Amino acid sequence: MGFHSDPANLYFDPASGDWGLALYGHTHNTQSFLVLHPDFGWQCYFCDVALGPFDGGAREGGVVAGIVPPPTPGGTLTLEPRDSYRRRVFIAPLGLQISSDAGTIGRVECDWKCTAAGDELLGVRVFFSRIDAQPLSKFRLRLLTRAGSRTFAPIGTYTFSRGAYEIPPAAGGLTEVGVSWK
């Protein structure tokens, strides 16, 4: 099942599965998760999250160990995936899984406001990484519902092919796609 690839070992191990089942399990399940905890506020797992506008590196709002306290009545959450592949993001309050079949996700921005019923997400924007070294001509975006009965679609006119939207890359920068829902 597994193979010990250390040059000193180089043998198959029928019990551990380190390079078989463990790698498959990691590859199959890795993604970034954004959740809203009732006591701790916005939290992000396998990603960096910040309050305020994205400024290319400096963070606003004070991020401590991936936890962003809700000090303001609304704003923008900027989520930057830090998992192994940077191809999937799950936004728990919406039950939305954003998945990229081609290209990596650079960041996801969520606009939100605080209401009497709790925090509410108003909009989601997906930013694909620059196309520099990626061998592709179009990004492929899947918007999957994992909870609830909402339907999601990108804002704009994009070709839907083989279960994903084909997004042409922007010239010389990040490619932005807005997401809407019903």
Short mmCIF file of N, CA, C and O in Angstrom, two decimals, residues 36-37 41-42 70 72-74 93 112-121:
data_model
loop_
_atom_site.label_atom_id
_atom_site.label_comp_id
_atom_site.label_asym_id
_atom_site.label_seq_id
_atom_site.Cartn_x
_atom_site.Cartn_y
_atom_site.Cartn_z
N LEU A 36 -18.22 31.02 11.14
CA LEU A 36 -18.61 32.07 12.06
C LEU A 36 -19.04 31.42 13.37
O LEU A 36 -20.09 30.80 13.44
N HIS A 37 -18.20 31.53 14.38
CA HIS A 37 -18.48 30.95 15.68
C HIS A 37 -19.26 31.95 16.53
O HIS A 37 -18.93 33.14 16.53
N GLY A 41 -16.36 34.61 16.92
CA GLY A 41 -16.43 35.40 15.68
C GLY A 41 -15.95 34.61 14.46
O GLY A 41 -16.02 33.39 14.42
N TRP A 42 -15.45 35.34 13.47
CA TRP A 42 -15.00 34.73 12.22
C TRP A 42 -13.69 33.98 12.47
O TRP A 42 -12.76 34.53 13.02
N PRO A 70 -15.27 40.31 15.80
CA PRO A 70 -16.13 41.24 15.08
C PRO A 70 -16.27 42.59 15.79
O PRO A 70 -17.24 42.82 16.48
N THR A 72 -16.53 45.62 14.40
CA THR A 72 -17.26 46.63 13.64
C THR A 72 -18.59 46.07 13.17
O THR A 72 -18.79 44.86 13.16
N PRO A 73 -19.52 46.92 12.76
CA PRO A 73 -20.83 46.44 12.31
C PRO A 73 -20.81 45.86 10.90
O PRO A 73 -21.85 45.57 10.35
N GLY A 74 -19.68 45.69 10.31
CA GLY A 74 -19.61 45.13 8.97
C GLY A 74 -18.26 45.42 8.35
O GLY A 74 -17.40 46.03 8.97
N PRO A 93 -21.12 29.82 6.53
CA PRO A 93 -22.42 30.49 6.70
C PRO A 93 -23.31 30.40 5.46
O PRO A 93 -24.53 30.46 5.58
N TRP A 112 -19.74 41.66 4.55
CA TRP A 112 -20.69 41.26 5.57
C TRP A 112 -21.16 42.45 6.37
O TRP A 112 -20.54 43.51 6.36
N LYS A 113 -22.29 42.29 7.05
CA LYS A 113 -22.80 43.30 7.97
C LYS A 113 -23.38 42.60 9.18
O LYS A 113 -23.79 41.45 9.12
N CYS A 114 -23.38 43.31 10.29
CA CYS A 114 -23.90 42.78 11.54
C CYS A 114 -25.35 43.24 11.67
O CYS A 114 -25.64 44.43 11.58
N THR A 115 -26.27 42.30 11.85
CA THR A 115 -27.69 42.61 12.02
C THR A 115 -28.15 42.10 13.38
O THR A 115 -27.40 41.44 14.09
N ALA A 116 -29.40 42.38 13.73
CA ALA A 116 -29.94 41.91 15.00
C ALA A 116 -29.99 40.39 15.04
O ALA A 116 -29.87 39.78 16.10
N ALA A 117 -30.17 39.76 13.89
CA ALA A 117 -30.24 38.29 13.82
C ALA A 117 -28.85 37.66 13.79
O ALA A 117 -28.73 36.44 13.89
N GLY A 118 -27.81 38.45 13.62
CA GLY A 118 -26.44 37.93 13.54
C GLY A 118 -25.73 38.48 12.32
O GLY A 118 -26.27 39.32 11.60
N ASP A 119 -24.53 38.00 12.08
CA ASP A 119 -23.76 38.46 10.93
C ASP A 119 -24.35 37.87 9.65
O ASP A 119 -24.76 36.72 9.61
N GLU A 120 -24.37 38.69 8.60
CA GLU A 120 -24.95 38.27 7.33
C GLU A 120 -23.95 38.55 6.21
O GLU A 120 -23.39 39.65 6.14
N LEU A 121 -23.72 37.57 5.36
CA LEU A 121 -22.83 37.76 4.20
C LEU A 121 -23.62 38.41 3.08
O LEU A 121 -24.73 37.98 2.73
#
